[in-house]
Short mmCIF file of C-alpha atoms and ligand atoms in Angstrom, two decimals:
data_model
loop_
_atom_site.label_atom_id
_atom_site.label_comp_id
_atom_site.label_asym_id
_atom_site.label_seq_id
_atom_site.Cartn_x
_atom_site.Cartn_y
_atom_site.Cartn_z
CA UNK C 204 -4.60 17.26 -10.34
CA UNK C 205 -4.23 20.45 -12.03
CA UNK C 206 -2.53 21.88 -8.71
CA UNK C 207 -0.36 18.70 -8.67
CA UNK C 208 1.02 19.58 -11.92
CA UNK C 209 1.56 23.18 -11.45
CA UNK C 210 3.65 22.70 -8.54
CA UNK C 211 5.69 20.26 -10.37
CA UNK C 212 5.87 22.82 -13.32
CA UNK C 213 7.27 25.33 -10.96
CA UNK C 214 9.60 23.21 -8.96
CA UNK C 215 11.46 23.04 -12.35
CA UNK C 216 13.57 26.05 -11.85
CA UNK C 217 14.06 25.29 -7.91
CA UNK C 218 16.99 23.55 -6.57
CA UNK C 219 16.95 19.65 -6.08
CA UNK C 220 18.87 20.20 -2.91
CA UNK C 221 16.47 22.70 -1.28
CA UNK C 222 13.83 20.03 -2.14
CA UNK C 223 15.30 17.22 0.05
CA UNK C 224 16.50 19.61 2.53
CA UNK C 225 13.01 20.75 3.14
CA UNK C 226 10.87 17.14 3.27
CA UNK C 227 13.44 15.46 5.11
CA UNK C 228 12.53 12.33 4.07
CA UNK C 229 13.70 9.07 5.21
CA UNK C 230 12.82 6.59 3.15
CA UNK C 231 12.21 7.52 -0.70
CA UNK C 232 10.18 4.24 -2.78
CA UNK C 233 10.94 4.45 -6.95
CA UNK C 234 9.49 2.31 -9.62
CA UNK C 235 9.76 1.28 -13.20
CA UNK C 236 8.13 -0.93 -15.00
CA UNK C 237 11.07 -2.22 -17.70
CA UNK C 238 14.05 -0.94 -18.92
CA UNK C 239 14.94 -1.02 -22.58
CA UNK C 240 15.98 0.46 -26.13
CA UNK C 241 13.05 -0.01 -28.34
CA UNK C 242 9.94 0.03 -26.94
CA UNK C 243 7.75 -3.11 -27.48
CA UNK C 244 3.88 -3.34 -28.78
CA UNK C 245 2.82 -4.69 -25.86
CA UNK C 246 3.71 -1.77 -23.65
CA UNK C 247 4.13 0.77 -26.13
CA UNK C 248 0.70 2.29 -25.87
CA UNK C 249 0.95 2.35 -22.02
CA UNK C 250 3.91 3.81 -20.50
CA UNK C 251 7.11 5.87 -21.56
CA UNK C 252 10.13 3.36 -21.78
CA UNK C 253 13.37 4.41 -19.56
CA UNK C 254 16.66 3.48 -22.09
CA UNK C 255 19.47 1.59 -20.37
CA UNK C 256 21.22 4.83 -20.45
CA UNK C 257 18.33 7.06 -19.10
CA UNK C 258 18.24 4.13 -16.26
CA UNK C 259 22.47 4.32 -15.52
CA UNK C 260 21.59 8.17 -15.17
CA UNK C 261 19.11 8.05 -12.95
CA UNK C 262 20.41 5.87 -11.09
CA UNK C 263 23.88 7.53 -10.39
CA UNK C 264 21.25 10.83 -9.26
CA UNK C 265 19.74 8.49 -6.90
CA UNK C 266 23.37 7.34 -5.34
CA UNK C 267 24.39 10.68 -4.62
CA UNK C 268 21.34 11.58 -2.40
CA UNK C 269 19.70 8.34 -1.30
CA UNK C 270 21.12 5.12 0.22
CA UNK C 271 19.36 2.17 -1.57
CA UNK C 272 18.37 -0.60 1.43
CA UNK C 273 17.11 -4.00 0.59
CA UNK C 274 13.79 -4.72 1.27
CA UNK C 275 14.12 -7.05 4.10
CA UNK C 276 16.73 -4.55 5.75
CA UNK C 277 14.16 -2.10 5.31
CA UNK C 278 11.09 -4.10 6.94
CA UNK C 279 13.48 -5.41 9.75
CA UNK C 280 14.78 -1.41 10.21
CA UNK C 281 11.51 0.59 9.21
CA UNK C 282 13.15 3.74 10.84
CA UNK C 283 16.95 4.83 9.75
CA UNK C 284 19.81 5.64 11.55
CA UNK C 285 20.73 9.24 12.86
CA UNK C 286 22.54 11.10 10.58
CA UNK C 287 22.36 8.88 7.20
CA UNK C 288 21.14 9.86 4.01
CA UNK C 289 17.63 9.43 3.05
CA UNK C 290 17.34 5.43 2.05
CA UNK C 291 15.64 4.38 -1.50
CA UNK C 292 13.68 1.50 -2.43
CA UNK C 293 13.98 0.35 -6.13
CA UNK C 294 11.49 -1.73 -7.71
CA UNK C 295 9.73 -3.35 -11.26
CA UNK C 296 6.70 -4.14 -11.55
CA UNK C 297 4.80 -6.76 -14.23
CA UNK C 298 7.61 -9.22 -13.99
CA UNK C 299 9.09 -7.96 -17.11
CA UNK C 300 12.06 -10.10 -19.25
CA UNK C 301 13.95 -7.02 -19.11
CA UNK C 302 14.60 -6.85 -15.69
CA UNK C 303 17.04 -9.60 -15.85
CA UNK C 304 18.33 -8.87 -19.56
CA UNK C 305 18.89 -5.24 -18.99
CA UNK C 306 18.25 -3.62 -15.45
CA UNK C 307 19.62 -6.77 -13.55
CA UNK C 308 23.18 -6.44 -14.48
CA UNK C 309 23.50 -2.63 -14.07
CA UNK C 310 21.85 -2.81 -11.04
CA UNK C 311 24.76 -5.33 -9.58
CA UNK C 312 27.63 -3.49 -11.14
CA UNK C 313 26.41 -0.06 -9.04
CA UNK C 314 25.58 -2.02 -6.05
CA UNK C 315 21.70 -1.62 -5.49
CA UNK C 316 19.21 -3.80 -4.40
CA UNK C 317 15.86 -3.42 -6.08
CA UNK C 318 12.58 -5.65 -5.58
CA UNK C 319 10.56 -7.70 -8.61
CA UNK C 320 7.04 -7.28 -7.86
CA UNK C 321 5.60 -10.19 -10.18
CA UNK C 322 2.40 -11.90 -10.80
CA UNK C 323 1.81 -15.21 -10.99
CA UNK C 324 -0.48 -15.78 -14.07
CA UNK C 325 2.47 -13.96 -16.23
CA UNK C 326 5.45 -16.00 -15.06
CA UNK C 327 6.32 -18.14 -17.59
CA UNK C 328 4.39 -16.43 -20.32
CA UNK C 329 0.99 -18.29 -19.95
CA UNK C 330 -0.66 -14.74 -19.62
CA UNK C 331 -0.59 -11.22 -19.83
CA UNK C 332 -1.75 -8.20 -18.29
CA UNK C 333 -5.33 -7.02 -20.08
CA UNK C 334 -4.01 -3.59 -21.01
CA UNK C 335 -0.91 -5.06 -22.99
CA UNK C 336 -3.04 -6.63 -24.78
CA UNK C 337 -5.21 -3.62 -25.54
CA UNK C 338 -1.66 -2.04 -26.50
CA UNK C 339 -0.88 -4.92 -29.50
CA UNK C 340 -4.04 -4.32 -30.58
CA UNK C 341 -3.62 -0.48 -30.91
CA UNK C 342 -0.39 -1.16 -32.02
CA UNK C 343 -2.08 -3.33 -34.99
CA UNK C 344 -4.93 -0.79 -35.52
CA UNK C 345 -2.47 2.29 -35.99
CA UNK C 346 -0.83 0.50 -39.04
CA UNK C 347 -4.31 0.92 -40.87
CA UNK C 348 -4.84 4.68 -41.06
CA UNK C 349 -6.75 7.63 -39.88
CA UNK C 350 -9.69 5.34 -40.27
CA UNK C 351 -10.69 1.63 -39.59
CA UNK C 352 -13.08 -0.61 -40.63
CA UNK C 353 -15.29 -0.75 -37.32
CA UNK C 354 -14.18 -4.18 -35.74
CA UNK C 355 -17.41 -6.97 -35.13
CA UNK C 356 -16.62 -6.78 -31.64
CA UNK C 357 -16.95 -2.99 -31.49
CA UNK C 358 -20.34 -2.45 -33.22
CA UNK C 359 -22.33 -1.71 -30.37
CA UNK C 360 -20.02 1.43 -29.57
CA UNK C 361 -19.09 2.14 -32.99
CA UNK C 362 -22.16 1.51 -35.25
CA UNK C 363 -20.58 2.68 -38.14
CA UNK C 364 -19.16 1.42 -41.48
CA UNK C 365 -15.59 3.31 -40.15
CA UNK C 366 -14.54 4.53 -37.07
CA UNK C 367 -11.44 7.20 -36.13
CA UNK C 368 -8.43 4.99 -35.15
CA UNK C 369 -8.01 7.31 -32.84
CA UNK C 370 -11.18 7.61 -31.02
CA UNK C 371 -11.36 3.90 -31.40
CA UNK C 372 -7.91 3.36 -29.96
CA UNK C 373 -8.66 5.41 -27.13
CA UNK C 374 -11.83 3.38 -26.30
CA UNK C 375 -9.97 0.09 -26.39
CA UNK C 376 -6.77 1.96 -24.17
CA UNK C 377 -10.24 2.39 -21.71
CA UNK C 378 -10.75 -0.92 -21.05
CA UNK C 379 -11.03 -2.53 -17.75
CA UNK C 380 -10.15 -5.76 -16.16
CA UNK C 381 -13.80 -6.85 -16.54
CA UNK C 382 -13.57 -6.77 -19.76
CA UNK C 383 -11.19 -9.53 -20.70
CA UNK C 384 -13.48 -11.19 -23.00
CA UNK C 385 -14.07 -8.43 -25.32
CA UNK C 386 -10.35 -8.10 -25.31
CA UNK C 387 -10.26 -11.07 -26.66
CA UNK C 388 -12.96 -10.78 -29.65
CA UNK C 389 -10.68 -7.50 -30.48
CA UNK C 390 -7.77 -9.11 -30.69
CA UNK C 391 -9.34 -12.07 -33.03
CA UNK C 392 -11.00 -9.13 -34.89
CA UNK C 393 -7.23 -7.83 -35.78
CA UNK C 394 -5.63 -11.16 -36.18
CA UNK C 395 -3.59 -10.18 -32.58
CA UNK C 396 -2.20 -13.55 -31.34
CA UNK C 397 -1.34 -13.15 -28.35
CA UNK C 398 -0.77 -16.85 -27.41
CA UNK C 399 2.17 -16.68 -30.22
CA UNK C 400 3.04 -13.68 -29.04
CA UNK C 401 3.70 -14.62 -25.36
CA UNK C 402 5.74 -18.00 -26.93
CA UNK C 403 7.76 -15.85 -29.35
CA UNK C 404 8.74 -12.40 -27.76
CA UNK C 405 8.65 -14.02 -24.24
CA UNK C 406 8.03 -10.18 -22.29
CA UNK C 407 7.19 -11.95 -18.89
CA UNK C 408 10.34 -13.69 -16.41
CA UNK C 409 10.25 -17.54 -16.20
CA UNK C 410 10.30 -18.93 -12.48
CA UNK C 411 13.95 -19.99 -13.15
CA UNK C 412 14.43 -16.39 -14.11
CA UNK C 413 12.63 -15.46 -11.12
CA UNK C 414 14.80 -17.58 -8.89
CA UNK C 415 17.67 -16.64 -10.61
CA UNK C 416 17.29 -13.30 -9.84
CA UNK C 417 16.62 -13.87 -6.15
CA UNK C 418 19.75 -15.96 -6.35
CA UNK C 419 21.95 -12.91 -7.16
CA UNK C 420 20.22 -10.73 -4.12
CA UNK C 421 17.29 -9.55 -5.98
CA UNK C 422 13.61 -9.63 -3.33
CA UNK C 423 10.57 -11.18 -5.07
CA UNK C 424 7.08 -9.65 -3.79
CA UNK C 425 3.51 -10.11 -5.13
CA UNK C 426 1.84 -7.81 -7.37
CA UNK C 427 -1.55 -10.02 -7.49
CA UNK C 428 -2.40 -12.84 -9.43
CA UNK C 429 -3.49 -11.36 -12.61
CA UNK C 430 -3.20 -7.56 -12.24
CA UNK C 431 -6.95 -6.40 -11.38
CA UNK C 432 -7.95 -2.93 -10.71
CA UNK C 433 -8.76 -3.62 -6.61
CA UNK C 434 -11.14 -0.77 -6.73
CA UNK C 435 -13.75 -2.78 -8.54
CA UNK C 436 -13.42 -6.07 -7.14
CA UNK C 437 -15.14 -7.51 -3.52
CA UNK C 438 -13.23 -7.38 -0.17
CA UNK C 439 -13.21 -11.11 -0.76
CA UNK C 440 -11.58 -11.48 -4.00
CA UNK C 441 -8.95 -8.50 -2.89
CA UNK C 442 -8.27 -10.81 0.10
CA UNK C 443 -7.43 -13.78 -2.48
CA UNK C 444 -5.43 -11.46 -4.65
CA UNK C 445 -3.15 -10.42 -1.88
CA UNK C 446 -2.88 -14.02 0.06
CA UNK C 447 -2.43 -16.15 -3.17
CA UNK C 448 0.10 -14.37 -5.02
CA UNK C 449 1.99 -13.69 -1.55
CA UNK C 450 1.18 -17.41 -1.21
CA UNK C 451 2.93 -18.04 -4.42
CA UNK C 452 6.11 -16.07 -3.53
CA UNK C 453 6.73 -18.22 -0.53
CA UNK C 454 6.04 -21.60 -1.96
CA UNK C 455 8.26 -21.22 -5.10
CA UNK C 456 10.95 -18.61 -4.63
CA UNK C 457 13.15 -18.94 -1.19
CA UNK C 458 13.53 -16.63 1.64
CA UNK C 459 11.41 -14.09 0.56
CA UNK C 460 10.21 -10.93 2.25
CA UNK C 461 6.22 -10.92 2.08
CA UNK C 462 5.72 -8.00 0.32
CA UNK C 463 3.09 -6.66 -2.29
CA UNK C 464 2.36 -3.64 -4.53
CA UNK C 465 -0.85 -2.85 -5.80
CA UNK C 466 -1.67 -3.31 -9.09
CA UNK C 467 -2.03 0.13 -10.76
CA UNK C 468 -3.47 1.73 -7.45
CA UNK C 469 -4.89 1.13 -3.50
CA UNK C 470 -7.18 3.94 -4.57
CA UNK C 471 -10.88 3.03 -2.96
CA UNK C 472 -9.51 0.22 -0.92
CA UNK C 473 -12.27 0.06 2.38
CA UNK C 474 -11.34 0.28 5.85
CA UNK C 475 -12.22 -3.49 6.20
CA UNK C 476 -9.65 -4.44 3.80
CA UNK C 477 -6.94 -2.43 5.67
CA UNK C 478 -7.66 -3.63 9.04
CA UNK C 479 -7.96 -7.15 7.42
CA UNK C 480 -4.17 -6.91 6.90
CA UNK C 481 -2.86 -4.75 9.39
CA UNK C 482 -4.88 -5.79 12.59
CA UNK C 483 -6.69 -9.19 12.07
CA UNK C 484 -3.80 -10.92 10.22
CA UNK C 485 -0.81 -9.07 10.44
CA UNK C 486 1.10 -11.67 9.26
CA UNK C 487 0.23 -12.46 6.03
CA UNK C 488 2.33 -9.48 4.24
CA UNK C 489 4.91 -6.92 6.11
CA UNK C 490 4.43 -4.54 4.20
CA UNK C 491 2.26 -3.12 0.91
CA UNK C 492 3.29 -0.48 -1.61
CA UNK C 493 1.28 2.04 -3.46
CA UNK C 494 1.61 4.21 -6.51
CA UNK C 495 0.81 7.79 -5.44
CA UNK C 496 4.62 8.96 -5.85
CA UNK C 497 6.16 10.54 -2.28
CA UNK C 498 3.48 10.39 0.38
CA UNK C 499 4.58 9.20 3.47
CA UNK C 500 2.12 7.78 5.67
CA UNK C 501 1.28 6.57 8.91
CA UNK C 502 2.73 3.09 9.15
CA UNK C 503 6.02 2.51 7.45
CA UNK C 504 3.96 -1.23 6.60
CA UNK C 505 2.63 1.11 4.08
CA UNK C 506 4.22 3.15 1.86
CA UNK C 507 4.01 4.80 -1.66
CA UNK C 508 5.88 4.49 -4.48
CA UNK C 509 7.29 7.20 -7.21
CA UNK C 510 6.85 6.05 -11.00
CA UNK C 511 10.15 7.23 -12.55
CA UNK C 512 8.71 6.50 -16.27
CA UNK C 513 7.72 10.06 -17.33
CA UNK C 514 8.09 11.21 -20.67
CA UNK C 515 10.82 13.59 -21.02
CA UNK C 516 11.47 13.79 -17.12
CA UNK C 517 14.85 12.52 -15.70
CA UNK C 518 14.45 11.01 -12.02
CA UNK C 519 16.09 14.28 -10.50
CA UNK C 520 13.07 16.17 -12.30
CA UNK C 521 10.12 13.75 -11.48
CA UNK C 522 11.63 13.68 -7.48
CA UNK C 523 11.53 16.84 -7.18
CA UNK C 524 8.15 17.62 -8.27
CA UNK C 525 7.09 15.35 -5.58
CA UNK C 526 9.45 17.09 -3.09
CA UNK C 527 7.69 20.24 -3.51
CA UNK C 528 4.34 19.01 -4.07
CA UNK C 529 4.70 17.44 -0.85
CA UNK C 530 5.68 20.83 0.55
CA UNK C 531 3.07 22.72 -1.10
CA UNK C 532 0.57 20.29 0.63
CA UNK C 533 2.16 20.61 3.99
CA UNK C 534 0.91 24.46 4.22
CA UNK C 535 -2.29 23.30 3.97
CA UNK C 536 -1.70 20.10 6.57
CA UNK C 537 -2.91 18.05 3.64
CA UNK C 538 0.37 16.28 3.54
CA UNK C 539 -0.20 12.99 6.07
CA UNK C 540 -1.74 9.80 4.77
CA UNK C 541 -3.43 8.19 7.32
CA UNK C 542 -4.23 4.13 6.70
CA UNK C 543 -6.71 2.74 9.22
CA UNK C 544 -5.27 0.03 11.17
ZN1 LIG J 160 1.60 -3.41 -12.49
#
């Protein structure tokens, strides 16, 4: 990791052009989350936001280098043409409002397709994902001070009178998906609603929204049911993740590619699970998407994804990092991803 960000630290003064002229790639795969002015509570303590304006930028970078391809040209045409520019894949994932408030229209006045990656247990607002409901609860505990009065539900960990907000936000931030439950005591603990919350801010698409969006050109693909870290969870209930939310897709929005990022990461995914997909039952998704930024790999069914939400960092700066990391690793031959099929 250290290495990682060195490189990118260095590629800062190097030209973007000798960047793309060196890795050659074909196909370049960019993510955001949301797109907005404020930042809300319930992502606040997770990710930089990318402003509208931020977004229009980055986005008129992209057009001068990249192509952007829809997703089902890109599954039907895995490899490009002779000669054309290096393609780009734009996508959101979480499902977010903003999406169709904010990125939606921009997206359709420039011209460029971009893929909603949504889960089902958040359209509509009946749910949200764990960790933004760790972040309203930070959010709440920051408004009390340096110190808090240690929470019920946090005694074990904390058993004193007080506790540093900090230390104590950063233990909550730590969370996993297994943990759900003492989420919830937390969130009683700080008088977090999050069932008003969900009715009254409304951060997650509706399935009209959702079809709305697919109306105006706009893919739909799966991002699993509720947004577990696949590392910790059994080859069977990683199956049902994948084929149940892809299952979704197809029976309520139209004509859709069968497509699915991982939630947060494919990181210690087994061999079984990969030839599960790509051998056994090909069918059941064309093609998956990770989060390790530009990796290319072996099948084009899989391929990685660049987060473009990096504090301070304009897309031209966070691509190009990646660029030359990618080059750096190439000396070493460390630069192929191989997925077992
Ligand atoms: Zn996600």
């Amino acid at each position: 990791m250290i290495a990682r960000d060195l490189i990118k630290n260095v590629s800062a003064i190097l030209p973007f052009n000798l960047s793309v002229w060196a890795a050659k790639p074909h196909t370049v795969a960019v993510f955001y989350h949301t797109i907005c002015k404020q930042t809300s509570a319930h992502i606040k303590h997770l990710y930089p936001i990318v402003t509208p304006v931020q977004f229009e930028k980055d986005l008129d970078f992209l057009l001068k280098y990249f192509e952007p391809i829809d997703l089902k040209d890109y599954i039907a045409h895995p490899t490009p043409s002779m000669g054309s520019k290096p393609r780009l894949l734009l996508s959101f994932d979480d499902g977010f409002r903003e999406i169709k408030t904010i990125a939606s229209p921009i997206l359709l006045a420039k011209g460029i397709p971009a893929t909603a990656f949504v889960n089902p247990d958040f359209v509509g607002n009946n749910d949200m994902l764990y960790r933004c409901k760790a972040s309203l609860i930070v959010d709440k505990a920051m408004l009390q001070g340096k110190t808090i009065a240690t929470p019920p539900a946090a005694r074990q960990v904390f058993p004193t009178e007080r506790v540093s907000t900090s230390k104590f936000c950063r233990w909550i931030m730590a969370l996993g998906f297994g943990q759900q439950d003492l989420i919830s005591e937390l969130a009683a603990n700080f008088d977090v609603d999050i069932g008003c919350y969900l009715r009254e801010q409304k951060p997650y698409l509706n399935l009209d929204e959702v079809i709305e969006l697919s109306n105006k050109g706009f893919t739909v693909g799966a991002h699993s049911l509720n947004h577990p870290n696949f590392a910790n969870l059994s080859l069977t209930e990683q199956i049902r993740q994948v084929k149940d939310s892809l299952s979704w897709v197809t029976s309520f929005v139209p004509n859709q590619p069968k497509a699915f990022a991982f939630p947060f990461t494919n990181y210690g995914l087994s061999a079984d699970f990969y030839r599960y997909f790509f051998s056994e039952n090909p069918e059941i998704c064309d093609v998956f998407f990770g989060t390790s930024g530009y990796k290319p790999t072996s099948t084009h069914r899989f391929t990685h994804r660049t987060s473009l939400e990096v504090k301070g960092r304009s897309a031209k700066q966070i691509l190009k990092g990646e660029f030359y990391y990618y080059l750096a690793k190439m000396i070493f031959n460390r630069h192929k991803v191989n997925i077992p099929l």
